[in-house]
Amino acid sequence: MDRQVVNLTRFPLFFPEQRPFFTEGASIFAYGRQQQTMMFYSRRVGLGAGGTPVEIPFGARVQGRIGRSQVGFRAARPGAFAGGVDFEFPFILRERDNLLFLGNAAWSRDSVGAVAGAHYRFVVDYPNDHADLVTRFDRVEAGYDPALGFVSQNGIYRWGGSMAVTPRPERASIVRRRCAVPAR
């Protein structure tokens, strides 16, 4: 049960999904930034523009693996189309440092013959013990609005990043690094 919330902004509110049917395998459809440009947002199933109910004559969900790749397919609204691909290329530098290139491209069209919109994301991540550097770029075109997705802002370019430097002293036995223990 969601709390009642009044939205006084021009941006839509995001409510996380908690129903098991929709959360199972949801990461396959997790394109873009969570809570900002999501390809699939289950709370829009059965709702049209402005939250008006729409009839769904059929629905299907198929997901699995082909080799090392994950694949997924959802169908629920005639005439609307959304699809995309994502990638992650990890590299190891100097036998111990990691460098990741990752991103996605997604497209949507809200009805037959409508103009398609797109969302692109590219991230370079250097997540290592002595430094963690990240830069990311997003482009959300004005027409990007997947019928079963969630887009908080469209028609924007966004660039951001972060940096954390954690140097190690020569005598590492004096200072120890605290490691996070995974939750059970």
XYZ file of N, CA, C and O in Angstrom:
736
model
N 0.844 -1.176 0.000
C 0.000 0.000 0.000
C 0.890 1.240 0.000
O 1.769 1.376 0.837
N 0.650 2.125 -0.936
C 1.424 3.362 -1.025
C 0.844 4.419 -0.104
O -0.371 4.469 0.127
N 1.742 5.258 0.414
C 1.275 6.420 1.170
C 0.664 7.402 0.189
O 1.029 7.446 -0.982
N -0.247 8.213 0.650
C -0.825 9.231 -0.199
C 0.146 10.398 -0.270
O 0.627 10.897 0.749
N 0.497 10.818 -1.496
C 1.492 11.856 -1.710
C 0.906 12.897 -2.655
O 0.264 12.553 -3.644
N 1.139 14.158 -2.353
C 0.713 15.252 -3.216
C 1.938 15.734 -3.986
O 2.949 16.101 -3.384
N 1.853 15.732 -5.308
C 2.960 16.155 -6.157
C 2.771 17.619 -6.540
O 1.830 17.961 -7.248
N 3.667 18.479 -6.077
C 3.595 19.904 -6.389
C 4.658 20.328 -7.397
O 4.925 21.504 -7.560
N 5.259 19.327 -8.079
C 6.272 19.629 -9.088
C 5.710 19.322 -10.469
O 4.648 18.726 -10.609
N 6.456 19.695 -11.479
C 6.041 19.367 -12.849
C 6.536 18.005 -13.292
O 6.277 17.572 -14.401
N 7.258 17.296 -12.420
C 7.803 15.988 -12.744
C 6.968 14.890 -12.101
O 6.447 15.063 -11.006
N 6.848 13.740 -12.768
C 6.048 12.653 -12.194
C 6.739 12.040 -10.978
O 7.960 12.091 -10.843
N 5.933 11.468 -10.097
C 6.467 10.786 -8.917
C 6.755 9.333 -9.242
O 6.037 8.705 -10.015
N 7.778 8.800 -8.612
C 8.143 7.402 -8.792
C 7.810 6.635 -7.517
O 8.189 7.042 -6.426
N 7.096 5.531 -7.660
C 6.812 4.638 -6.548
C 7.423 3.287 -6.876
O 7.092 2.692 -7.893
N 8.329 2.764 -6.046
C 8.974 1.487 -6.352
C 7.974 0.330 -6.354
O 7.026 0.308 -5.571
N 8.208 -0.608 -7.251
C 7.363 -1.796 -7.369
C 7.714 -2.785 -6.274
O 8.879 -2.980 -5.958
N 6.706 -3.414 -5.699
C 6.944 -4.391 -4.656
C 6.229 -5.715 -4.920
O 6.430 -6.665 -4.178
N 5.421 -5.794 -5.967
C 4.711 -7.041 -6.267
C 5.672 -8.033 -6.916
O 6.332 -7.716 -7.903
N 5.775 -9.268 -6.360
C 6.757 -10.244 -6.838
C 6.658 -10.567 -8.328
O 7.675 -10.758 -8.981
N 5.467 -10.637 -8.895
C 5.336 -10.957 -10.316
C 6.106 -9.955 -11.167
O 6.725 -10.310 -12.164
N 6.086 -8.689 -10.790
C 6.743 -7.649 -11.577
C 8.209 -7.454 -11.215
O 8.991 -6.982 -12.016
N 8.599 -7.776 -9.990
C 9.999 -7.585 -9.598
C 10.896 -8.723 -10.080
O 12.089 -8.522 -10.266
N 10.340 -9.904 -10.304
C 11.134 -11.038 -10.780
C 11.663 -10.765 -12.184
O 10.909 -10.514 -13.107
N 12.962 -10.778 -12.345
C 13.584 -10.561 -13.643
C 13.529 -9.126 -14.139
O 13.831 -8.854 -15.297
N 13.167 -8.186 -13.290
C 13.022 -6.795 -13.711
C 14.340 -6.173 -14.157
O 14.352 -5.230 -14.947
N 15.473 -6.707 -13.692
C 16.759 -6.110 -14.055
C 17.065 -6.233 -15.545
O 17.840 -5.441 -16.082
N 16.459 -7.194 -16.227
C 16.665 -7.337 -17.671
C 16.162 -6.095 -18.407
O 16.709 -5.693 -19.422
N 15.129 -5.461 -17.876
C 14.539 -4.291 -18.520
C 14.970 -2.984 -17.862
O 14.359 -1.956 -18.059
N 16.031 -3.013 -17.078
C 16.487 -1.827 -16.347
C 17.452 -1.013 -17.205
O 18.641 -0.966 -16.951
N 16.943 -0.367 -18.222
C 17.754 0.517 -19.062
C 17.796 1.892 -18.431
O 16.818 2.366 -17.884
N 18.913 2.563 -18.561
C 19.004 3.937 -18.108
C 19.149 4.058 -16.607
O 19.609 3.149 -15.925
N 18.755 5.198 -16.089
C 18.885 5.486 -14.659
C 17.603 5.099 -13.944
O 16.521 5.516 -14.334
N 17.753 4.330 -12.882
C 16.600 3.932 -12.087
C 15.868 5.168 -11.579
O 16.488 6.135 -11.170
N 14.584 5.138 -11.628
C 13.680 6.200 -11.191
C 13.746 7.450 -12.064
O 13.168 8.461 -11.724
N 14.458 7.390 -13.213
C 14.523 8.554 -14.082
C 14.211 8.243 -15.541
O 13.475 8.994 -16.168
N 14.790 7.199 -16.106
C 14.521 6.821 -17.504
C 14.439 5.300 -17.585
O 15.369 4.662 -18.051
N 13.349 4.745 -17.140
C 13.195 3.292 -17.092
C 12.362 2.803 -18.273
O 11.308 3.356 -18.566
N 12.844 1.763 -18.937
C 12.137 1.173 -20.075
C 10.818 0.529 -19.639
O 9.817 0.606 -20.338
N 10.832 -0.105 -18.467
C 9.622 -0.771 -17.973
C 9.353 -0.350 -16.542
O 10.201 -0.461 -15.673
N 8.144 0.150 -16.317
C 7.674 0.559 -14.994
C 6.286 -0.055 -14.830
O 5.317 0.392 -15.430
N 6.214 -1.104 -14.046
C 5.007 -1.929 -13.975
C 3.760 -1.166 -13.542
O 2.644 -1.571 -13.859
N 3.907 -0.069 -12.879
C 2.733 0.683 -12.423
C 2.020 1.404 -13.568
O 0.954 1.963 -13.375
N 2.584 1.362 -14.764
C 1.901 1.945 -15.930
C 1.133 0.903 -16.735
O 0.453 1.252 -17.701
N 1.231 -0.361 -16.360
C 0.483 -1.402 -17.074
C -1.005 -1.135 -16.880
O -1.491 -0.999 -15.759
N -1.750 -1.037 -17.973
C -3.184 -0.803 -17.918
C -3.582 0.653 -17.848
O -4.765 0.954 -17.737
N -2.607 1.577 -17.918
C -2.918 3.004 -17.860
C -2.442 3.699 -19.117
O -1.344 3.460 -19.593
N -3.255 4.585 -19.642
C -2.894 5.376 -20.812
C -2.417 6.753 -20.389
O -2.053 6.987 -19.235
N -2.449 7.697 -21.327
C -2.019 9.067 -21.049
C -2.884 9.671 -19.951
O -4.106 9.505 -19.934
N -2.254 10.348 -19.013
C -2.986 10.987 -17.927
C -3.544 10.017 -16.895
O -4.378 10.398 -16.083
N -3.143 8.760 -16.945
C -3.608 7.778 -15.966
C -4.970 7.185 -16.265
O -5.566 6.540 -15.401
N -5.473 7.394 -17.491
C -6.770 6.814 -17.845
C -6.612 5.318 -18.118
O -5.652 4.890 -18.751
N -7.555 4.507 -17.649
C -7.467 3.056 -17.881
C -7.592 2.722 -19.363
O -8.364 3.350 -20.093
N -6.801 1.743 -19.822
C -6.886 1.248 -21.189
C -7.076 -0.259 -21.150
O -6.626 -0.934 -20.231
N -7.758 -0.756 -22.152
C -7.984 -2.198 -22.249
C -6.717 -2.864 -22.780
O -6.083 -2.377 -23.715
N -6.352 -3.975 -22.171
C -5.200 -4.752 -22.620
C -5.734 -6.092 -23.112
O -6.115 -6.943 -22.314
N -5.786 -6.298 -24.447
C -6.352 -7.538 -24.977
C -5.475 -8.767 -24.726
O -5.963 -9.881 -24.685
N -4.178 -8.565 -24.548
C -3.263 -9.670 -24.268
C -1.994 -9.112 -23.629
O -1.745 -7.920 -23.647
N -1.215 -9.996 -23.077
C 0.068 -9.608 -22.505
C 0.993 -10.811 -22.499
O 0.532 -11.954 -22.414
N 2.276 -10.564 -22.615
C 3.253 -11.657 -22.609
C 4.573 -11.157 -22.048
O 4.921 -9.992 -22.210
N 5.274 -12.060 -21.383
C 6.607 -11.754 -20.876
C 7.463 -13.000 -21.081
O 7.113 -14.087 -20.644
N 8.592 -12.818 -21.760
C 9.540 -13.903 -21.980
C 10.914 -13.348 -21.639
O 11.268 -12.260 -22.075
N 11.672 -14.082 -20.862
C 13.021 -13.650 -20.526
C 13.895 -14.864 -20.288
O 13.412 -15.922 -19.934
N 15.177 -14.696 -20.558
C 16.106 -15.801 -20.380
C 17.492 -15.425 -20.859
O 17.861 -14.264 -20.887
N 18.248 -16.431 -21.270
C 19.622 -16.224 -21.722
C 19.836 -16.876 -23.075
O 19.293 -17.927 -23.361
N 20.670 -16.227 -23.866
C 21.197 -16.803 -25.105
C 22.704 -16.701 -24.969
O 23.264 -15.606 -25.050
N 23.346 -17.814 -24.686
C 24.774 -17.796 -24.399
C 25.028 -17.035 -23.115
O 24.409 -17.290 -22.091
N 25.907 -16.036 -23.171
C 26.213 -15.213 -21.998
C 25.333 -13.972 -21.912
O 25.456 -13.192 -20.970
N 24.444 -13.777 -22.874
C 23.614 -12.575 -22.912
C 22.230 -12.842 -22.343
O 21.658 -13.901 -22.539
N 21.689 -11.846 -21.642
C 20.318 -11.908 -21.163
C 19.413 -11.283 -22.214
O 19.765 -10.274 -22.822
N 18.240 -11.860 -22.409
C 17.273 -11.308 -23.348
C 15.912 -11.261 -22.668
O 15.609 -12.058 -21.789
N 15.103 -10.315 -23.089
C 13.764 -10.197 -22.535
C 12.821 -9.581 -23.553
O 13.228 -8.803 -24.412
N 11.549 -9.939 -23.433
C 10.516 -9.426 -24.326
C 9.237 -9.259 -23.519
O 8.855 -10.145 -22.766
N 8.596 -8.109 -23.656
C 7.293 -7.863 -23.031
C 6.381 -7.275 -24.090
O 6.791 -6.441 -24.878
N 5.140 -7.691 -24.068
C 4.133 -7.139 -24.979
C 2.843 -6.958 -24.192
O 2.403 -7.871 -23.508
N 2.240 -5.753 -24.260
C 0.998 -5.523 -23.540
C 0.137 -4.425 -24.158
O -1.027 -4.355 -23.847
N 0.689 -3.558 -25.025
C -0.107 -2.439 -25.531
C 0.038 -2.353 -27.032
O 1.107 -2.061 -27.541
N -1.066 -2.589 -27.799
C -0.999 -2.533 -29.259
C -0.608 -1.145 -29.767
O -1.033 -0.144 -29.240
N 0.227 -1.122 -30.800
C 0.623 0.126 -31.435
C 1.834 0.790 -30.816
O 2.550 1.504 -31.487
N 2.063 0.586 -29.530
C 3.214 1.197 -28.875
C 4.413 0.262 -29.000
O 4.261 -0.956 -29.003
N 5.596 0.860 -29.096
C 6.815 0.065 -29.234
C 7.913 0.686 -28.385
O 8.050 1.900 -28.324
N 8.665 -0.165 -27.724
C 9.869 0.276 -27.013
C 10.861 -0.872 -27.043
O 10.485 -2.032 -26.889
N 12.107 -0.565 -27.260
C 13.138 -1.590 -27.280
C 14.492 -0.961 -27.027
O 14.636 0.259 -27.070
N 15.457 -1.798 -26.745
C 16.779 -1.252 -26.492
C 17.815 -2.328 -26.280
O 17.501 -3.516 -26.232
N 19.036 -1.891 -26.176
C 20.168 -2.768 -25.909
C 21.045 -2.089 -24.859
O 21.070 -0.862 -24.762
N 21.740 -2.900 -24.080
C 22.722 -2.343 -23.163
C 24.000 -3.152 -23.267
O 24.009 -4.248 -23.827
N 25.090 -2.582 -22.769
C 26.384 -3.258 -22.873
C 27.229 -2.935 -21.655
O 27.022 -1.934 -20.968
N 28.186 -3.822 -21.391
C 29.178 -3.616 -20.341
C 30.462 -4.290 -20.784
O 30.486 -5.496 -21.017
N 31.518 -3.505 -20.940
C 32.818 -4.012 -21.347
C 33.835 -3.766 -20.235
O 34.324 -2.647 -20.080
N 34.150 -4.798 -19.445
C 35.158 -4.623 -18.392
C 36.565 -4.891 -18.923
O 36.763 -5.786 -19.744
N 37.510 -4.104 -18.461
C 38.915 -4.283 -18.817
C 39.744 -4.297 -17.540
O 39.400 -3.644 -16.555
N 40.843 -5.023 -17.554
C 41.780 -5.028 -16.439
C 43.060 -4.360 -16.916
O 43.635 -4.759 -17.924
N 43.474 -3.335 -16.189
C 44.666 -2.577 -16.534
C 45.774 -2.887 -15.535
O 45.515 -2.999 -14.335
N 46.965 -3.009 -15.999
C 48.131 -3.228 -15.144
C 47.904 -4.344 -14.123
O 48.297 -4.245 -12.989
N 47.230 -5.395 -14.508
C 47.021 -6.618 -13.736
C 46.229 -6.451 -12.447
O 46.026 -7.401 -11.719
N 45.752 -5.246 -12.119
C 44.983 -5.113 -10.886
C 43.914 -4.029 -10.933
O 43.008 -4.017 -10.128
N 44.013 -3.083 -11.842
C 43.041 -2.003 -11.920
C 41.940 -2.344 -12.918
O 42.201 -2.925 -13.963
N 40.723 -1.958 -12.575
C 39.570 -2.205 -13.440
C 39.160 -0.938 -14.164
O 39.276 0.162 -13.627
N 38.646 -1.116 -15.360
C 38.090 -0.024 -16.142
C 36.855 -0.572 -16.842
O 36.921 -1.607 -17.508
N 35.712 0.101 -16.666
C 34.461 -0.354 -17.258
C 33.915 0.682 -18.225
O 33.923 1.878 -17.928
N 33.443 0.206 -19.365
C 32.673 1.015 -20.301
C 31.296 0.377 -20.343
O 31.165 -0.813 -20.649
N 30.265 1.144 -20.033
C 28.914 0.585 -20.076
C 27.934 1.639 -20.543
O 28.213 2.828 -20.512
N 26.788 1.176 -20.982
C 25.780 2.103 -21.460
C 24.596 1.393 -22.054
O 24.464 0.166 -21.965
N 23.732 2.174 -22.657
C 22.539 1.622 -23.291
C 22.002 2.594 -24.342
O 22.352 3.766 -24.364
N 21.175 2.052 -25.185
C 20.414 2.844 -26.150
C 19.007 2.259 -26.164
O 18.840 1.037 -26.193
N 18.002 3.107 -26.087
C 16.613 2.649 -26.061
C 15.774 3.570 -26.939
O 16.062 4.760 -27.061
N 14.752 3.001 -27.555
C 13.869 3.748 -28.447
C 12.431 3.458 -28.074
O 12.093 2.382 -27.598
N 11.552 4.432 -28.325
C 10.125 4.225 -28.072
C 9.298 4.970 -29.114
O 9.740 5.961 -29.697
N 8.109 4.446 -29.324
C 7.104 5.084 -30.202
C 5.762 4.814 -29.551
O 5.460 3.674 -29.220
N 4.954 5.844 -29.336
C 3.720 5.645 -28.586
C 2.535 5.136 -29.397
O 1.558 4.682 -28.837
N 2.605 5.211 -30.723
C 1.522 4.665 -31.550
C 2.039 4.430 -32.962
O 3.110 4.912 -33.329
N 1.272 3.699 -33.748
C 1.671 3.387 -35.116
C 1.822 4.691 -35.902
O 0.949 5.547 -35.880
N 2.954 4.854 -36.547
C 3.207 6.040 -37.362
C 3.739 7.238 -36.600
O 4.090 8.242 -37.203
N 3.804 7.189 -35.292
C 4.312 8.314 -34.503
C 5.835 8.390 -34.621
O 6.493 7.417 -34.962
N 6.384 9.556 -34.319
C 7.824 9.745 -34.334
C 8.430 9.013 -33.142
O 7.904 9.066 -32.032
N 9.530 8.336 -33.366
C 10.208 7.617 -32.285
C 11.107 8.568 -31.510
O 11.650 9.525 -32.057
N 11.253 8.308 -30.226
C 12.182 9.043 -29.380
C 13.235 8.080 -28.874
O 13.060 6.865 -28.928
N 14.334 8.589 -28.354
C 15.423 7.716 -27.921
C 16.042 8.210 -26.622
O 15.924 9.385 -26.263
N 16.697 7.291 -25.964
C 17.474 7.578 -24.761
C 18.821 6.885 -24.918
O 18.880 5.704 -25.245
N 19.898 7.629 -24.690
C 21.249 7.084 -24.791
C 21.984 7.363 -23.486
O 21.838 8.436 -22.916
N 22.794 6.412 -23.063
C 23.584 6.571 -21.835
C 24.939 5.922 -22.049
O 25.033 4.812 -22.562
N 26.009 6.628 -21.648
C 27.357 6.085 -21.749
C 28.098 6.405 -20.450
O 28.071 7.545 -19.978
N 28.745 5.404 -19.872
C 29.429 5.549 -18.590
C 30.843 4.988 -18.704
O 31.039 3.910 -19.269
N 31.812 5.713 -18.159
C 33.176 5.220 -18.004
C 33.425 5.182 -16.501
O 33.273 6.204 -15.823
N 33.783 4.006 -15.996
C 33.949 3.813 -14.557
C 35.312 3.185 -14.278
O 35.685 2.197 -14.905
N 36.031 3.774 -13.344
C 37.329 3.274 -12.914
C 37.204 2.952 -11.421
O 37.593 3.733 -10.554
N 36.583 1.798 -11.054
C 36.277 1.479 -9.651
C 37.400 0.672 -8.997
O 37.391 -0.562 -9.020
N 38.346 1.322 -8.388
C 39.502 0.621 -7.841
C 39.773 1.019 -6.407
O 39.183 1.948 -5.873
N 40.695 0.307 -5.794
C 40.987 0.474 -4.378
C 41.556 1.849 -4.054
O 41.192 2.462 -3.068
N 42.436 2.368 -4.878
C 43.073 3.652 -4.600
C 42.312 4.850 -5.169
O 42.526 5.971 -4.744
N 41.436 4.617 -6.122
C 40.624 5.697 -6.694
C 39.379 5.113 -7.346
O 39.412 4.019 -7.890
N 38.286 5.844 -7.249
C 37.034 5.458 -7.904
C 36.563 6.673 -8.690
O 36.112 7.656 -8.112
N 36.714 6.609 -9.995
C 36.374 7.721 -10.880
C 35.253 7.294 -11.816
O 35.316 6.216 -12.405
N 34.244 8.138 -11.967
C 33.112 7.825 -12.832
C 32.720 9.077 -13.604
O 32.669 10.168 -13.040
N 32.448 8.915 -14.879
C 31.827 9.978 -15.661
C 30.713 9.343 -16.482
O 30.830 8.206 -16.932
N 29.611 10.047 -16.624
C 28.466 9.499 -17.356
C 27.769 10.603 -18.154
O 27.760 11.762 -17.747
N 27.217 10.200 -19.270
C 26.506 11.110 -20.154
C 25.165 10.486 -20.522
O 25.104 9.301 -20.866
N 24.098 11.259 -20.430
C 22.757 10.813 -20.813
C 22.163 11.793 -21.810
O 22.348 13.006 -21.683
N 21.442 11.260 -22.768
C 20.645 12.072 -23.689
C 19.258 11.460 -23.724
O 19.098 10.272 -24.039
N 18.257 12.234 -23.352
C 16.871 11.791 -23.407
C 16.157 12.721 -24.382
O 15.963 13.900 -24.092
N 15.797 12.189 -25.555
C 15.137 13.013 -26.566
C 13.715 13.366 -26.122
O 13.107 12.660 -25.320
N 13.184 14.444 -26.690
C 11.864 14.928 -26.304
C 10.769 13.891 -26.552
O 9.814 13.802 -25.790
N 10.903 13.085 -27.599
C 9.872 12.113 -27.929
C 9.995 10.781 -27.214
O 9.184 9.885 -27.418
N 10.994 10.634 -26.338
C 11.185 9.349 -25.648
C 10.187 9.217 -24.499
O 10.233 9.955 -23.521
N 9.256 8.303 -24.649
C 8.239 8.054 -23.627
C 7.684 6.643 -23.823
O 6.633 6.461 -24.423
N 8.410 5.608 -23.350
C 7.911 4.247 -23.525
C 6.561 4.079 -22.832
O 6.380 4.516 -21.701
N 5.609 3.456 -23.529
C 4.252 3.305 -23.014
C 4.214 2.610 -21.660
O 3.356 2.906 -20.835
N 5.125 1.695 -21.418
C 5.165 0.984 -20.138
C 6.389 1.364 -19.315
O 6.846 0.609 -18.472
N 6.933 2.550 -19.549
C 8.134 2.971 -18.845
C 7.895 4.173 -17.964
O 6.763 4.617 -17.771
N 8.981 4.699 -17.426
C 8.918 5.882 -16.567
C 10.037 6.824 -16.993
O 11.209 6.441 -17.011
N 9.676 8.043 -17.345
C 10.658 9.063 -17.736
C 10.343 10.318 -16.933
O 9.280 10.906 -17.087
N 11.259 10.716 -16.050
C 11.005 11.892 -15.217
C 11.223 13.192 -15.988
O 10.528 14.172 -15.747
N 12.194 13.215 -16.898
C 12.463 14.400 -17.717
C 12.861 13.939 -19.103
O 13.641 13.005 -19.241
N 12.335 14.594 -20.129
C 12.814 14.295 -21.475
C 13.187 15.595 -22.170
O 12.936 16.677 -21.672
N 13.871 15.457 -23.315
C 14.388 16.628 -24.008
C 15.607 17.215 -23.311
O 15.792 18.432 -23.305
N 16.450 16.362 -22.699
C 17.585 16.868 -21.933
C 18.886 16.153 -22.296
O 18.880 15.047 -22.823
N 19.975 16.833 -22.013
C 21.315 16.251 -21.979
C 21.739 16.308 -20.520
O 21.462 17.286 -19.816
N 22.412 15.277 -20.038
C 22.882 15.277 -18.657
C 24.286 14.689 -18.629
O 24.527 13.614 -19.153
N 25.216 15.416 -18.012
C 26.564 14.911 -17.826
C 26.892 15.027 -16.343
O 26.575 16.025 -15.700
N 27.504 13.997 -15.789
C 27.853 14.022 -14.377
C 29.008 13.083 -14.108
O 29.480 12.368 -14.995
N 29.409 13.060 -12.889
C 30.493 12.179 -12.507
C 30.770 12.276 -11.027
O 30.147 13.051 -10.305
N 31.709 11.471 -10.593
C 32.132 11.513 -9.197
C 33.574 11.036 -9.113
O 34.086 10.363 -10.016
N 34.209 11.390 -7.990
C 35.589 10.999 -7.795
C 35.813 10.746 -6.309
O 35.374 11.522 -5.461
N 36.466 9.642 -6.014
C 36.877 9.340 -4.643
C 38.302 8.821 -4.708
O 38.598 7.900 -5.463
N 39.196 9.428 -3.943
C 40.592 9.006 -3.903
C 40.872 8.475 -2.501
O 40.584 9.147 -1.510
N 41.401 7.263 -2.442
C 41.694 6.624 -1.158
C 43.129 6.119 -1.174
O 43.375 4.936 -1.422
N 44.093 7.020 -0.923
C 45.500 6.600 -0.978
C 45.849 5.642 0.156
O 45.219 5.641 1.200
N 46.860 4.838 -0.072
C 47.357 3.887 0.919
C 48.728 4.342 1.398
O 49.598 4.662 0.590
N 48.972 4.340 2.712
C 50.298 4.698 3.207
C 51.303 3.587 2.914
O 50.921 2.446 2.649
N 52.575 3.934 2.990
C 53.633 2.943 2.754
C 53.506 1.761 3.716
O 53.647 0.625 3.326
N 53.255 2.061 4.988
C 53.116 0.998 5.987
C 51.636 0.704 6.163
O 50.975 1.235 7.053
N 51.094 -0.138 5.306
C 49.663 -0.453 5.311
C 49.228 -1.186 6.565
O 48.041 -1.265 6.861
N 50.158 -1.741 7.357
C 49.772 -2.455 8.574
C 49.266 -1.505 9.659
O 48.543 -1.905 10.555
N 49.616 -0.228 9.586
C 49.164 0.750 10.581
C 47.709 1.144 10.325
O 46.919 1.258 11.244
N 47.360 1.337 9.079
C 46.015 1.759 8.703
C 45.374 0.639 7.900
O 45.916 0.195 6.901
N 44.233 0.210 8.369
C 43.508 -0.841 7.637
C 42.275 -0.246 6.987
O 41.659 0.676 7.527
N 41.919 -0.801 5.873
C 40.715 -0.356 5.175
C 39.542 -1.184 5.649
O 39.603 -2.399 5.729
N 38.460 -0.504 5.968
C 37.252 -1.189 6.415
C 36.504 -1.714 5.205
O 36.239 -0.986 4.256
N 36.182 -2.992 5.216
C 35.483 -3.633 4.102
C 34.023 -3.812 4.465
O 33.680 -4.145 5.588
N 33.167 -3.593 3.487
C 31.738 -3.811 3.696
C 31.451 -5.313 3.683
O 31.949 -6.035 2.842
N 30.660 -5.737 4.634
C 30.270 -7.149 4.708
C 28.922 -7.289 4.011
O 27.988 -6.539 4.316
N 28.802 -8.206 3.041
C 27.521 -8.352 2.339
C 26.410 -8.778 3.278
O 26.637 -9.572 4.202
N 25.226 -8.229 3.087
C 24.055 -8.581 3.904
C 23.602 -10.001 3.576
O 23.692 -10.448 2.451
N 23.144 -10.684 4.579
C 22.656 -12.057 4.380
C 21.168 -12.096 4.294
O 20.444 -11.405 4.825
